[in-house]
Coordinates of C-alpha atoms and ligand atoms in Angstrom, one line a residue:
Chain N
M1290 CA -17.8 0.4 -45.5
T1291 CA -18.5 3.8 -43.9
G1292 CA -21.9 5.2 -44.4
R1293 CA -24.2 4.8 -47.4
H1294 CA -22.6 7.2 -49.7
A1295 CA -21.0 5.8 -52.8
V1296 CA -19.0 9.1 -53.1
H1297 CA -18.3 11.5 -50.3
V1298 CA -16.4 14.5 -50.9
R1299 CA -15.3 17.3 -48.5
G1300 CA -13.3 20.4 -49.3
L1301 CA -11.5 18.8 -52.2
E1302 CA -8.9 20.9 -53.9
K1303 CA -6.4 20.5 -56.7
A1304 CA -3.9 23.0 -57.9
Y1305 CA -1.6 22.6 -60.9
G1306 CA 1.0 25.3 -60.1
D1307 CA -0.9 28.5 -60.3
V1308 CA -4.0 26.9 -61.8
R1309 CA -6.6 26.0 -59.2
A1310 CA -8.4 23.4 -61.2
V1311 CA -10.8 22.3 -58.4
K1312 CA -11.4 24.8 -55.6
G1313 CA -12.7 23.0 -52.6
I1314 CA -15.9 21.1 -53.4
D1315 CA -18.3 19.2 -51.3
L1316 CA -20.4 16.4 -52.6
D1317 CA -22.3 13.3 -51.7
V1318 CA -23.6 10.7 -54.1
A1319 CA -25.9 8.1 -52.8
E1320 CA -25.5 4.4 -53.7
G1321 CA -27.4 3.6 -56.8
E1322 CA -27.6 7.2 -57.9
M1323 CA -26.9 8.4 -61.4
F1324 CA -25.0 11.5 -60.7
G1325 CA -23.7 14.1 -63.1
F1326 CA -21.2 17.0 -63.3
L1327 CA -22.4 19.5 -65.8
G1328 CA -20.1 22.3 -66.8
P1329 CA -18.1 23.8 -69.6
N1330 CA -14.6 22.7 -70.7
G1331 CA -12.0 23.7 -68.1
A1332 CA -14.5 23.6 -65.2
G1333 CA -12.5 21.0 -63.3
K1334 CA -14.7 18.0 -64.0
T1335 CA -11.9 15.7 -65.2
T1336 CA -9.6 16.8 -62.4
A1337 CA -12.2 16.0 -59.7
I1338 CA -12.8 12.5 -61.5
K1339 CA -9.1 11.7 -61.5
I1340 CA -8.8 12.4 -57.8
L1341 CA -11.8 10.2 -57.1
C1342 CA -10.3 7.4 -59.3
T1343 CA -7.0 7.7 -57.3
I1344 CA -4.9 8.8 -60.3
A1345 CA -4.4 12.3 -59.2
D1346 CA -3.4 13.6 -55.7
A1347 CA -5.7 16.1 -54.2
T1348 CA -4.0 19.3 -52.9
A1349 CA -6.4 19.5 -49.9
G1350 CA -9.6 18.0 -48.8
S1351 CA -10.7 14.4 -48.6
A1352 CA -12.9 11.9 -50.5
T1353 CA -14.1 8.3 -50.1
V1354 CA -15.4 6.2 -52.9
A1355 CA -17.3 3.0 -52.4
G1356 CA -16.5 3.5 -48.7
H1357 CA -12.7 3.9 -49.0
D1358 CA -10.5 6.8 -48.8
V1359 CA -9.1 7.8 -52.3
Q1360 CA -5.7 8.8 -50.9
T1361 CA -4.9 6.2 -48.2
Q1362 CA -6.9 3.1 -49.5
R1363 CA -6.1 3.3 -53.3
A1364 CA -6.2 -0.3 -54.0
D1365 CA -9.4 -0.7 -52.2
V1366 CA -11.0 2.0 -54.2
R1367 CA -9.5 0.8 -57.5
R1368 CA -10.9 -2.7 -57.3
R1369 CA -14.4 -1.2 -56.6
I1370 CA -14.6 1.3 -59.4
G1371 CA -14.8 1.2 -63.1
V1372 CA -13.5 4.1 -65.1
V1373 CA -14.1 5.3 -68.7
F1374 CA -11.8 8.2 -69.0
Q1375 CA -12.3 11.3 -71.3
E1376 CA -9.4 10.3 -73.5
P1377 CA -9.5 6.9 -75.2
T1378 CA -7.5 4.3 -73.2
V1379 CA -8.0 1.1 -75.4
D1380 CA -5.1 -0.6 -77.2
T1381 CA -5.9 -0.3 -80.8
Y1382 CA -3.5 -3.1 -81.8
L1383 CA -5.4 -5.5 -79.6
T1384 CA -8.7 -7.0 -80.5
A1385 CA -11.9 -6.1 -78.5
E1386 CA -11.5 -9.4 -76.7
Q1387 CA -7.9 -9.0 -76.0
N1388 CA -8.6 -5.5 -74.5
L1389 CA -11.1 -7.1 -72.1
R1390 CA -9.0 -9.9 -71.3
F1391 CA -6.2 -7.6 -70.4
H1392 CA -8.4 -5.7 -68.1
G1393 CA -9.8 -8.9 -66.4
E1394 CA -6.3 -10.3 -65.7
L1395 CA -5.1 -7.0 -64.3
Y1396 CA -8.1 -6.9 -62.0
G1397 CA -7.4 -10.5 -61.0
M1398 CA -10.7 -11.8 -62.0
P1399 CA -11.1 -15.6 -61.6
R1400 CA -10.5 -17.1 -65.1
R1401 CA -14.0 -18.9 -65.5
L1402 CA -15.8 -15.7 -64.4
L1403 CA -13.7 -13.7 -66.8
A1404 CA -14.6 -15.7 -69.8
E1405 CA -18.3 -15.5 -69.0
R1406 CA -18.1 -11.7 -68.2
I1407 CA -16.3 -11.1 -71.5
D1408 CA -19.1 -12.8 -73.4
E1409 CA -21.7 -10.8 -71.4
V1410 CA -20.3 -7.4 -71.7
L1411 CA -19.6 -7.8 -75.4
E1412 CA -23.2 -8.8 -75.9
M1413 CA -24.4 -6.0 -73.8
V1414 CA -22.5 -3.2 -75.7
G1415 CA -23.4 -4.9 -79.0
L1416 CA -19.9 -5.8 -80.0
A1417 CA -20.2 -9.6 -79.7
D1418 CA -19.7 -10.1 -83.4
R1419 CA -16.6 -7.9 -83.6
R1420 CA -14.8 -9.4 -80.7
H1421 CA -12.0 -10.7 -82.7
T1422 CA -11.5 -7.4 -84.6
E1423 CA -8.7 -5.1 -83.9
V1424 CA -9.9 -2.0 -82.2
L1425 CA -7.9 0.0 -85.0
K1426 CA -10.8 -0.8 -87.2
F1427 CA -13.6 0.4 -84.8
S1428 CA -15.6 3.6 -85.3
G1429 CA -15.4 6.2 -82.3
G1430 CA -18.7 5.0 -80.9
M1431 CA -17.7 1.4 -81.0
K1432 CA -14.5 2.2 -79.2
R1433 CA -16.4 4.1 -76.6
R1434 CA -18.9 1.2 -76.2
L1435 CA -16.0 -1.1 -75.7
E1436 CA -14.6 1.1 -73.0
I1437 CA -17.8 1.2 -71.2
G1438 CA -18.1 -2.6 -71.4
R1439 CA -14.7 -2.8 -70.1
G1440 CA -15.3 -0.4 -67.1
L1441 CA -18.2 -2.9 -66.2
L1442 CA -16.2 -6.1 -66.6
H1443 CA -15.2 -6.4 -62.9
A1444 CA -18.5 -5.6 -61.7
P1445 CA -17.6 -2.3 -60.1
E1446 CA -19.8 -0.7 -57.3
V1447 CA -19.1 2.9 -59.0
L1448 CA -18.7 3.5 -62.5
F1449 CA -17.2 6.8 -63.6
L1450 CA -17.9 8.1 -67.1
D1451 CA -15.9 11.2 -68.0
E1452 CA -17.6 12.8 -71.0
P1453 CA -18.6 9.4 -72.5
T1454 CA -20.0 11.0 -75.7
I1455 CA -17.4 13.7 -76.3
G1456 CA -16.5 13.9 -80.0
L1457 CA -19.2 11.6 -81.2
D1458 CA -21.9 12.2 -83.6
P1459 CA -25.4 12.9 -82.4
Q1460 CA -26.7 9.4 -83.3
T1461 CA -23.9 7.7 -81.6
R1462 CA -24.3 9.9 -78.6
A1463 CA -27.9 8.8 -78.3
S1464 CA -26.9 5.1 -78.6
I1465 CA -24.4 5.5 -75.8
W1466 CA -26.9 6.9 -73.5
T1467 CA -29.3 4.1 -74.4
Y1468 CA -26.5 1.8 -73.0
I1469 CA -26.0 3.9 -69.9
A1470 CA -29.8 4.0 -69.4
E1471 CA -29.9 0.1 -69.5
L1472 CA -27.2 0.0 -67.0
R1473 CA -29.1 2.4 -65.0
R1474 CA -32.1 -0.1 -64.6
R1475 CA -30.1 -2.1 -62.2
Q1476 CA -30.2 -0.5 -58.9
D1477 CA -26.9 -1.5 -57.4
I1478 CA -24.4 0.4 -59.6
T1479 CA -23.7 4.0 -58.9
I1480 CA -22.9 6.0 -62.1
F1481 CA -20.8 9.1 -61.9
V1482 CA -20.9 10.9 -65.3
T1483 CA -19.6 14.3 -66.6
T1484 CA -20.8 16.2 -69.5
H1485 CA -20.7 19.6 -71.0
Y1486 CA -23.8 18.8 -73.1
M1487 CA -26.8 20.0 -71.0
D1488 CA -29.3 17.8 -72.8
E1489 CA -27.3 14.8 -71.6
A1490 CA -27.3 16.0 -67.9
E1491 CA -31.1 15.5 -68.0
H1492 CA -30.5 11.7 -67.8
C1493 CA -29.2 12.1 -64.3
D1494 CA -31.0 11.6 -61.0
R1495 CA -29.0 14.6 -59.6
I1496 CA -26.4 16.9 -61.1
A1497 CA -23.9 19.4 -59.8
I1498 CA -23.2 22.4 -62.1
M1499 CA -19.6 23.1 -62.2
N1500 CA -17.9 26.3 -63.2
D1501 CA -14.3 27.5 -62.7
G1502 CA -13.4 24.8 -60.2
E1503 CA -16.5 25.2 -58.0
I1504 CA -19.8 23.6 -57.7
V1505 CA -22.3 26.2 -58.3
V1506 CA -25.4 24.3 -57.4
A1507 CA -26.5 20.7 -57.0
D1508 CA -30.0 19.2 -57.2
T1509 CA -32.3 17.2 -59.5
P1510 CA -32.6 18.6 -62.9
E1511 CA -36.3 19.3 -62.3
A1512 CA -35.6 21.1 -59.0
L1513 CA -32.9 23.1 -60.7
K1514 CA -35.2 24.2 -63.5
N1515 CA -37.9 25.0 -60.9
R1516 CA -35.4 27.2 -59.0
V1517 CA -34.8 29.4 -61.9
G1518 CA -38.5 29.8 -62.1
A1519 CA -41.0 30.5 -64.8
D1520 CA -41.9 28.6 -68.0
R1521 CA -42.0 30.5 -71.3
V1522 CA -45.3 30.6 -73.1
S1523 CA -45.3 31.8 -76.6
I1524 CA -48.4 32.5 -78.7
R1525 CA -49.2 33.6 -82.3
T1526 CA -52.4 35.5 -82.4
S1527 CA -54.5 37.4 -84.9
D1528 CA -53.4 40.7 -83.3
D1529 CA -50.2 40.8 -81.2
A1530 CA -50.7 44.3 -80.0
V1531 CA -54.0 43.5 -78.5
A1532 CA -52.7 40.4 -77.2
I1533 CA -49.9 42.1 -75.3
E1534 CA -52.4 44.7 -73.8
R1535 CA -54.9 42.0 -72.6
L1536 CA -52.2 39.9 -71.1
R1537 CA -51.3 42.9 -69.0
E1538 CA -54.8 43.8 -68.1
R1539 CA -56.4 40.5 -67.6
F1540 CA -53.5 38.4 -66.3
G1541 CA -51.0 41.0 -65.0
L1542 CA -48.2 39.6 -67.2
D1543 CA -45.6 41.5 -69.1
A1544 CA -45.5 40.2 -72.6
A1545 CA -43.0 40.9 -75.4
V1546 CA -42.5 39.8 -79.0
H1547 CA -39.7 37.3 -79.5
D1548 CA -39.1 35.8 -82.9
G1549 CA -42.6 36.8 -84.0
M1550 CA -44.3 35.3 -81.0
V1551 CA -45.8 36.9 -78.1
T1552 CA -44.0 35.6 -75.1
V1553 CA -44.8 35.6 -71.4
K1554 CA -43.0 34.1 -68.5
V1555 CA -45.3 32.2 -66.1
P1556 CA -44.9 29.6 -63.5
G1557 CA -46.6 26.4 -64.4
G1558 CA -47.0 27.2 -68.0
A1559 CA -48.9 24.0 -69.0
Q1560 CA -51.6 24.9 -66.6
F1561 CA -51.8 28.4 -67.7
V1562 CA -52.6 27.6 -71.4
P1563 CA -56.2 26.6 -70.7
R1564 CA -56.9 29.8 -68.9
L1565 CA -55.2 31.7 -71.7
F1566 CA -57.5 30.3 -74.3
A1567 CA -60.6 30.9 -72.3
E1568 CA -59.9 34.5 -71.2
L1569 CA -57.7 36.1 -73.9
G1570 CA -60.6 36.6 -76.3
L1571 CA -58.5 36.4 -79.3
A1572 CA -58.0 33.8 -81.8
I1573 CA -54.7 31.8 -80.9
E1574 CA -53.1 30.1 -83.9
T1575 CA -50.2 28.4 -82.2
V1576 CA -49.0 28.1 -78.6
T1577 CA -45.7 26.8 -77.3
V1578 CA -44.7 26.1 -73.7
T1579 CA -41.0 25.9 -73.0
R1580 CA -39.6 24.7 -69.6
P1581 CA -36.4 26.4 -68.5
S1582 CA -33.4 24.4 -69.7
L1583 CA -30.4 23.6 -67.7
D1584 CA -28.6 26.2 -69.8
D1585 CA -31.1 28.8 -68.3
V1586 CA -30.0 27.4 -64.8
F1587 CA -26.3 27.7 -65.7
M1588 CA -27.1 31.3 -66.9
A1589 CA -29.0 32.1 -63.8
Y1590 CA -26.2 31.0 -61.5
T1591 CA -23.2 32.1 -63.5
G1592 CA -24.5 34.9 -65.6
R1593 CA -23.4 33.4 -69.0
T1594 CA -24.3 30.4 -71.0
I1595 CA -22.2 27.2 -71.2
A1596 CA -21.5 28.0 -74.8
D1597 CA -20.2 31.6 -74.0
T1598 CA -18.1 30.2 -71.1
E1599 CA -16.5 27.7 -73.5
Q1600 CA -15.7 30.4 -76.2
A1601 CA -14.1 32.7 -73.7
G1602 CA -12.1 30.3 -71.6
G1603 CA -12.3 26.8 -72.9
A1604 CA -11.0 27.2 -76.4
S1605 CA -7.7 25.5 -75.7
A1606 CA -9.4 22.9 -73.6
M1607 CA -11.8 22.2 -76.5
L1608 CA -9.0 21.9 -78.9
R1609 CA -7.3 19.4 -76.6
A1610 CA -10.4 17.4 -76.1
M1611 CA -11.0 17.2 -79.9
A1612 CA -7.4 16.1 -80.4
A1613 CA -7.8 13.5 -77.8
R1614 CA -10.6 11.9 -79.7
R1615 CA -8.5 11.8 -82.7
Chain C
M894 CA -31.3 -8.5 -69.1
N895 CA -29.1 -11.4 -68.6
A896 CA -25.8 -9.6 -68.4
I897 CA -27.2 -7.4 -65.7
Q898 CA -28.3 -10.4 -63.6
T899 CA -24.9 -11.7 -63.5
L900 CA -23.4 -8.3 -63.0
R901 CA -25.4 -8.1 -59.7
D902 CA -24.1 -11.5 -58.6
A903 CA -20.5 -10.6 -59.2
R904 CA -19.4 -8.0 -56.7
P905 CA -15.7 -6.8 -56.5
D906 CA -14.9 -8.6 -53.3
R907 CA -15.7 -11.9 -55.0
V908 CA -14.5 -10.8 -58.5
V909 CA -11.2 -9.2 -57.7
A910 CA -8.5 -11.2 -56.2
G911 CA -5.4 -9.9 -54.3
G912 CA -2.0 -11.1 -53.3
L913 CA 1.1 -12.3 -55.2
G914 CA -0.8 -14.5 -57.6
H915 CA -2.8 -11.5 -58.8
E916 CA 0.3 -9.4 -59.2
L917 CA 2.0 -12.2 -61.3
R918 CA -1.0 -12.5 -63.5
A919 CA -0.9 -8.8 -64.2
T920 CA 2.8 -9.0 -65.0
A921 CA 2.2 -12.0 -67.4
M922 CA -0.7 -10.2 -69.0
V923 CA 1.5 -7.0 -69.6
W924 CA 4.1 -9.2 -71.0
R925 CA 1.6 -11.0 -73.4
R926 CA 0.5 -7.6 -74.6
E927 CA 4.0 -6.9 -75.7
M928 CA 4.1 -10.2 -77.6
I929 CA 0.7 -9.4 -79.4
R930 CA 2.0 -6.0 -80.3
F931 CA 5.3 -7.5 -81.5
R932 CA 3.5 -9.3 -84.3
H933 CA 2.3 -6.0 -85.7
D934 CA 5.8 -4.7 -85.9
R935 CA 7.3 -6.9 -88.6
T936 CA 8.4 -3.9 -90.6
R937 CA 10.3 -2.5 -87.7
M938 CA 11.9 -5.9 -87.1
V939 CA 13.2 -6.0 -90.5
A940 CA 14.4 -2.3 -90.3
M941 CA 16.2 -3.0 -87.0
L942 CA 18.1 -6.0 -88.6
L943 CA 19.7 -4.0 -91.3
Q944 CA 22.0 -1.9 -89.0
P945 CA 23.7 -5.1 -87.5
L946 CA 24.0 -6.9 -90.8
L947 CA 25.8 -3.9 -92.2
F948 CA 28.2 -3.8 -89.3
L949 CA 28.8 -7.5 -89.5
F950 CA 29.2 -8.0 -93.2
V951 CA 30.2 -4.6 -94.5
M952 CA 32.3 -3.1 -91.7
G953 CA 33.4 -6.6 -90.6
T954 CA 34.5 -7.6 -94.0
G955 CA 36.1 -4.3 -94.6
L956 CA 38.1 -4.3 -91.5
A957 CA 38.9 -8.0 -91.8
G958 CA 41.5 -7.0 -94.4
V959 CA 43.4 -4.5 -92.1
V960 CA 43.0 -6.0 -88.6
D961 CA 45.9 -8.5 -87.9
T962 CA 44.2 -11.3 -85.9
G963 CA 47.4 -13.3 -85.9
G964 CA 45.9 -15.8 -88.3
G965 CA 43.2 -18.3 -87.5
L966 CA 40.5 -15.8 -86.4
D967 CA 38.0 -14.4 -88.8
F968 CA 37.6 -10.7 -87.6
R969 CA 33.7 -11.3 -88.2
T970 CA 33.7 -14.1 -85.8
F971 CA 35.1 -11.7 -83.2
L972 CA 32.6 -9.1 -84.1
F973 CA 29.6 -11.5 -84.0
P974 CA 28.7 -11.5 -80.3
G975 CA 29.3 -7.6 -80.2
V976 CA 26.9 -7.2 -83.3
L977 CA 24.3 -9.6 -81.5
A978 CA 24.4 -7.4 -78.4
M979 CA 24.3 -4.2 -80.4
S980 CA 21.2 -5.3 -82.1
V981 CA 19.4 -6.3 -79.0
L982 CA 20.4 -3.0 -77.3
F983 CA 18.6 -0.8 -79.7
S984 CA 15.5 -2.9 -80.0
A985 CA 15.2 -3.4 -76.2
A986 CA 15.7 0.4 -75.4
F987 CA 13.1 1.2 -78.1
A988 CA 10.7 -1.4 -76.5
G989 CA 11.3 0.4 -73.2
I990 CA 10.5 3.9 -74.2
S991 CA 7.3 2.6 -75.9
L992 CA 5.9 3.3 -72.5
V993 CA 5.9 6.9 -73.7
W994 CA 3.6 5.9 -76.5
D995 CA 1.5 4.0 -73.9
R996 CA 1.1 7.2 -72.0
E997 CA 0.5 9.4 -75.0
F998 CA -2.2 7.0 -76.4
G999 CA -3.8 6.6 -73.1
F1000 CA -3.4 2.9 -72.5
L1001 CA -1.0 3.5 -69.6
R1002 CA -4.0 5.1 -67.7
E1003 CA -5.9 1.7 -68.0
M1004 CA -3.0 0.0 -66.4
L1005 CA -2.4 2.6 -63.6
V1006 CA -6.0 2.6 -62.5
A1007 CA -6.1 -1.1 -62.1
P1008 CA -5.7 -2.7 -58.5
V1009 CA -2.2 -3.9 -59.1
S1010 CA 1.2 -2.4 -58.0
K1011 CA 3.2 -0.4 -60.5
S1012 CA 6.1 -2.8 -59.9
A1013 CA 3.9 -5.6 -61.5
I1014 CA 3.2 -3.4 -64.6
I1015 CA 6.8 -2.2 -65.0
L1016 CA 8.2 -5.7 -64.6
G1017 CA 5.7 -7.0 -67.2
K1018 CA 6.7 -4.3 -69.6
C1019 CA 10.5 -4.9 -69.0
L1020 CA 10.2 -8.6 -69.5
G1021 CA 8.0 -8.2 -72.6
G1022 CA 10.4 -5.7 -74.2
A1023 CA 13.2 -7.9 -73.3
T1024 CA 11.6 -11.0 -74.8
T1025 CA 10.7 -9.3 -78.2
A1026 CA 14.1 -7.8 -78.4
T1027 CA 15.7 -11.2 -77.9
L1028 CA 13.4 -12.8 -80.4
Q1029 CA 14.4 -10.2 -83.0
T1030 CA 18.0 -11.4 -82.7
L1031 CA 17.2 -15.0 -83.5
V1032 CA 17.5 -14.3 -87.3
L1033 CA 21.0 -12.8 -86.7
L1034 CA 21.9 -15.7 -84.4
A1035 CA 21.0 -18.1 -87.2
L1036 CA 23.8 -16.6 -89.2
A1037 CA 26.5 -17.8 -86.7
G1038 CA 28.0 -20.5 -89.1
V1039 CA 28.4 -17.8 -91.9
V1040 CA 30.9 -16.1 -89.7
G1041 CA 32.6 -19.0 -88.3
V1042 CA 30.7 -19.4 -84.9
P1043 CA 29.9 -23.2 -84.4
Y1044 CA 26.2 -24.2 -84.2
D1045 CA 26.7 -25.7 -80.7
P1046 CA 23.3 -25.9 -78.9
L1047 CA 24.8 -25.0 -75.5
L1048 CA 26.8 -22.0 -77.0
L1049 CA 23.6 -20.7 -78.7
L1050 CA 21.6 -21.1 -75.5
T1051 CA 24.3 -19.3 -73.5
L1052 CA 24.3 -16.5 -76.0
L1053 CA 20.4 -16.3 -75.9
A1054 CA 20.4 -16.2 -72.2
L1055 CA 23.1 -13.3 -72.0
L1056 CA 21.2 -11.5 -74.8
F1057 CA 18.2 -11.7 -72.7
V1058 CA 20.0 -10.2 -69.7
G1059 CA 21.2 -7.4 -71.9
A1060 CA 17.9 -6.8 -73.3
L1061 CA 16.3 -6.6 -70.0
M1062 CA 18.8 -4.1 -68.9
L1063 CA 18.2 -1.8 -71.8
T1064 CA 14.4 -2.2 -71.8
A1065 CA 14.5 -1.2 -68.1
L1066 CA 16.8 1.7 -69.1
G1067 CA 14.2 2.7 -71.7
V1068 CA 11.4 2.5 -69.0
L1069 CA 13.5 4.5 -66.6
I1070 CA 13.8 7.3 -69.3
S1071 CA 10.1 7.2 -70.1
A1072 CA 9.3 7.4 -66.4
R1073 CA 10.7 10.9 -66.5
I1074 CA 10.6 12.0 -70.1
K1075 CA 7.0 12.3 -71.4
Q1076 CA 7.3 13.2 -75.0
M1077 CA 8.6 10.9 -77.7
Q1078 CA 10.5 13.7 -79.4
A1079 CA 12.6 14.0 -76.3
A1080 CA 12.7 10.4 -75.2
M1081 CA 14.2 9.2 -78.5
P1082 CA 17.3 11.5 -78.6
A1083 CA 17.8 11.0 -74.8
T1084 CA 17.9 7.3 -75.3
Q1085 CA 20.3 7.6 -78.2
L1086 CA 22.4 9.8 -76.0
I1087 CA 22.7 7.2 -73.4
I1088 CA 23.0 3.9 -75.2
T1089 CA 25.2 5.0 -78.0
P1090 CA 28.2 5.5 -75.7
M1091 CA 27.1 2.4 -73.9
M1092 CA 27.4 0.4 -77.0
F1093 CA 30.8 1.8 -78.0
L1094 CA 32.2 1.4 -74.4
S1095 CA 31.2 -2.1 -74.1
G1096 CA 33.9 -3.6 -76.4
A1097 CA 31.1 -4.8 -78.9
L1098 CA 33.1 -3.5 -81.8
F1099 CA 36.7 -3.5 -80.8
P1100 CA 38.9 -5.6 -78.7
M1101 CA 39.5 -4.5 -75.0
A1102 CA 43.2 -5.3 -75.0
G1103 CA 45.8 -2.5 -74.5
L1104 CA 43.2 0.3 -74.0
P1105 CA 44.5 3.6 -72.7
D1106 CA 43.6 3.9 -68.9
W1107 CA 40.8 6.4 -69.3
L1108 CA 39.1 4.2 -71.9
A1109 CA 39.6 1.1 -69.9
V1110 CA 38.1 2.7 -66.9
L1111 CA 35.1 3.8 -68.9
T1112 CA 34.5 0.3 -70.2
K1113 CA 34.7 -1.2 -66.7
I1114 CA 32.0 1.1 -65.3
N1115 CA 29.7 0.3 -68.3
P1116 CA 27.2 -2.4 -67.2
L1117 CA 26.8 -3.5 -70.8
T1118 CA 30.4 -4.6 -70.8
Y1119 CA 29.5 -7.5 -68.3
V1120 CA 27.0 -8.7 -71.0
V1121 CA 29.2 -8.4 -74.1
Q1122 CA 32.4 -9.8 -72.7
P1123 CA 30.8 -13.1 -71.3
M1124 CA 29.1 -13.5 -74.8
R1125 CA 32.5 -13.2 -76.5
S1126 CA 34.2 -15.6 -74.0
A1127 CA 31.5 -18.0 -74.7
V1128 CA 32.2 -17.9 -78.3
F1129 CA 35.9 -18.0 -78.0
A1130 CA 35.6 -21.0 -75.7
H1131 CA 34.3 -22.9 -78.8
L1132 CA 37.1 -21.9 -81.0
E1133 CA 40.5 -23.3 -81.7
L1134 CA 42.8 -20.4 -81.4
P1135 CA 46.5 -19.6 -80.8
P1136 CA 47.0 -18.2 -77.2
A1137 CA 48.2 -15.0 -78.6
A1138 CA 45.0 -14.3 -80.5
R1139 CA 42.9 -15.3 -77.6
A1140 CA 44.8 -12.8 -75.4
A1141 CA 44.6 -10.1 -77.9
F1142 CA 40.8 -10.5 -78.8
D1143 CA 39.2 -11.9 -75.6
P1144 CA 41.4 -10.4 -72.7
A1145 CA 40.2 -10.9 -69.1
I1146 CA 38.5 -8.1 -67.3
T1147 CA 40.4 -7.0 -64.3
W1148 CA 39.4 -4.9 -61.4
G1149 CA 42.7 -3.5 -59.9
G1150 CA 44.6 -6.5 -61.0
W1151 CA 41.9 -9.2 -59.9
V1152 CA 40.8 -11.2 -62.9
V1153 CA 36.8 -11.0 -62.8
P1154 CA 35.5 -14.6 -63.5
G1155 CA 32.8 -14.9 -66.0
G1156 CA 30.1 -15.8 -63.4
V1157 CA 30.9 -12.7 -61.4
Q1158 CA 30.6 -10.6 -64.8
V1159 CA 27.1 -12.0 -65.3
L1160 CA 26.2 -11.3 -61.7
V1161 CA 27.3 -7.7 -62.2
A1162 CA 25.1 -7.5 -65.1
L1163 CA 22.2 -9.0 -63.3
A1164 CA 22.7 -6.7 -60.3
C1165 CA 22.9 -3.6 -62.5
T1166 CA 19.7 -4.7 -64.4
G1167 CA 17.9 -5.2 -61.1
L1168 CA 19.0 -1.7 -59.9
I1169 CA 17.8 -0.2 -63.1
V1170 CA 14.4 -1.9 -62.9
A1171 CA 14.1 -0.8 -59.3
A1172 CA 15.0 2.8 -60.3
G1173 CA 12.3 2.7 -62.9
V1174 CA 9.6 1.6 -60.6
A1175 CA 10.7 4.2 -57.9
L1176 CA 10.8 7.2 -60.4
F1177 CA 7.7 6.1 -62.1
N1178 CA 4.8 8.3 -60.8
R1179 CA 1.4 6.7 -60.6
T1180 CA -0.5 9.9 -60.0
D1181 CA -0.4 13.5 -61.2
Ligands
LIG2691 N1 -2.2 18.2 -65.9 C1 -2.5 19.6 -65.8 N2 -1.6 20.4 -65.7 C2 -1.9 21.8 -65.7 N3 -3.2 22.2 -65.7 C3 -4.2 21.4 -65.9 C4 -3.9 19.9 -65.9 N4 -5.1 19.3 -66.0 C5 -6.0 20.2 -66.1 N5 -5.5 21.4 -65.9 C6 -6.3 22.7 -65.9 O1 -7.2 22.6 -64.9 C7 -8.5 23.2 -65.3 C8 -9.6 22.2 -65.3 O2 -9.4 21.2 -66.2 P1 -10.3 19.9 -66.4 O3 -10.4 19.3 -65.1 O4 -9.8 19.1 -67.4 O5 -11.7 20.5 -66.8 P2 -13.0 19.9 -67.5 O6 -12.7 18.3 -67.4 O7 -14.1 20.2 -66.8 O8 -12.9 20.3 -68.9 C9 -8.3 23.7 -66.7 O9 -7.9 25.1 -66.5 C10 -7.0 23.0 -67.1 O10 -6.3 23.7 -68.1
LIG2692 MG1 -12.8 17.0 -68.9

């Protein structure tokens, strides 16, 4: 093992012909960390993951995963990682158990241990009662849970999850994250997840925002939000015009009306509210404090929202992703 | 949580083995998957039987009236080993290019990201396809008596063994094709394009005696010939035939005048199979 980094990336690049999918990224993920790539479709998340999982060759740069070089020590990396790819990779003609057994045999797990681990992961992902069912009959969420269980079967040091919830309904998405959170409670697995849903990125200890093959910024979700600054405080009052005037005179804040609410931007919005009530001298009917979202962060660093970026450049990628989930 | 506790105890260095035993287990598992999937394919099995049955009983019976076998030989008896080989040929090639589906439906990636060599995976795939293709011909083989081929256990075993070699050759060829052609719409016609001439040039459906030179040369460079001819010789060895019929319908294969013994023919078949498997492994890209 070299160093304490589960994932260590320097100057990583990948070009497909003229398309530069990954444009030289640097990245360190600590052991035990839950790290996320957040970015729109086509940002290069999957490409980067494929290089880290040894199934794509980098055009330039270097990377180690679990202390081993992804280009020169592939077998060492492979036996230490679990992967859930963006596109499904289960054999639907096999039962849940047969899919797991296949995996365990290919990973050379001792037979006794394999039998135990199959029971355990089936239990863990809530498929114990469906172990003999062909995967053909599974819902999208069940298939995904099976894949996550399979990725954990051989007790990897690093688990890669590429868009674990893509194409799933909100309820199933939430349940998948429950499983990931449960995993998270054990300290000795590193989880590397990608998503283009900003709410999901909130689950991570640290995220890197990716756009157009580059890491735009990386930090904890909180720190990122603090970087883009102020909270939004919106109030409904008996007299909006007076409220706007007093906010300027007494607090030195520029207020404007958004969606029928008087809105100001202030750092530490929650602490500001008591002062507001005390000093505004107007009846306040409702008050909302909104923290900046990761979308605001994305916006601040790229000048567009994730949704806009996807509509502009990612339409074909999105179609592909949808088709892939069938 | 209990599962998590064990997870912590089971670190990769302890969990994941290495070495030849590990590779063999991987090969065996890939083989087993083909067996499991085979059970789902009964419809295809039945469909694949239709064509050889038509050749044997419709074409065979039709031609029996016009082909002069010099008496004592049922033309369908002659045809039988060829039809067996033909049947195994198509099933095996189809099993081989199922690797294209594996890629398209994602399962290939599950295999490729595992800590085993691609040789282990491809070998398992080839052996699995060859086994299922051979199993499919059992129904046909059971009809031996109907067309005058004796139910001699040794003969049946010899035929099965040779069929397996042919199946392995063709599965490997299918795998080789799917190493390079990644869409099923393209892989199917490519396979047909290669195996149809191989089938016709193996002497499966016509006797190899008295062929014009150009045709004789083509049959001799066709690896499948070295599967079909030993099968036919095995059948003919169990028949009571006038020497003239034997010479006309089971002529020896010669290389520049040298009569190639049966054992050498089989070795040629095995060597070609090995080469095709090796080419499949070599041309198969693990990464993109
Ligand atoms: N195999 C490939 N061949 C050519 N271009 C590719 C390939 N894979 C990805 N790309 C391109 O690389 C870019 C990044 O794609 P990807 O890594 O899938 O992004 P993400 O996972 O963030 O949606 C896209 O422009 C995509 O079209
Ligand atoms: Mg992706």
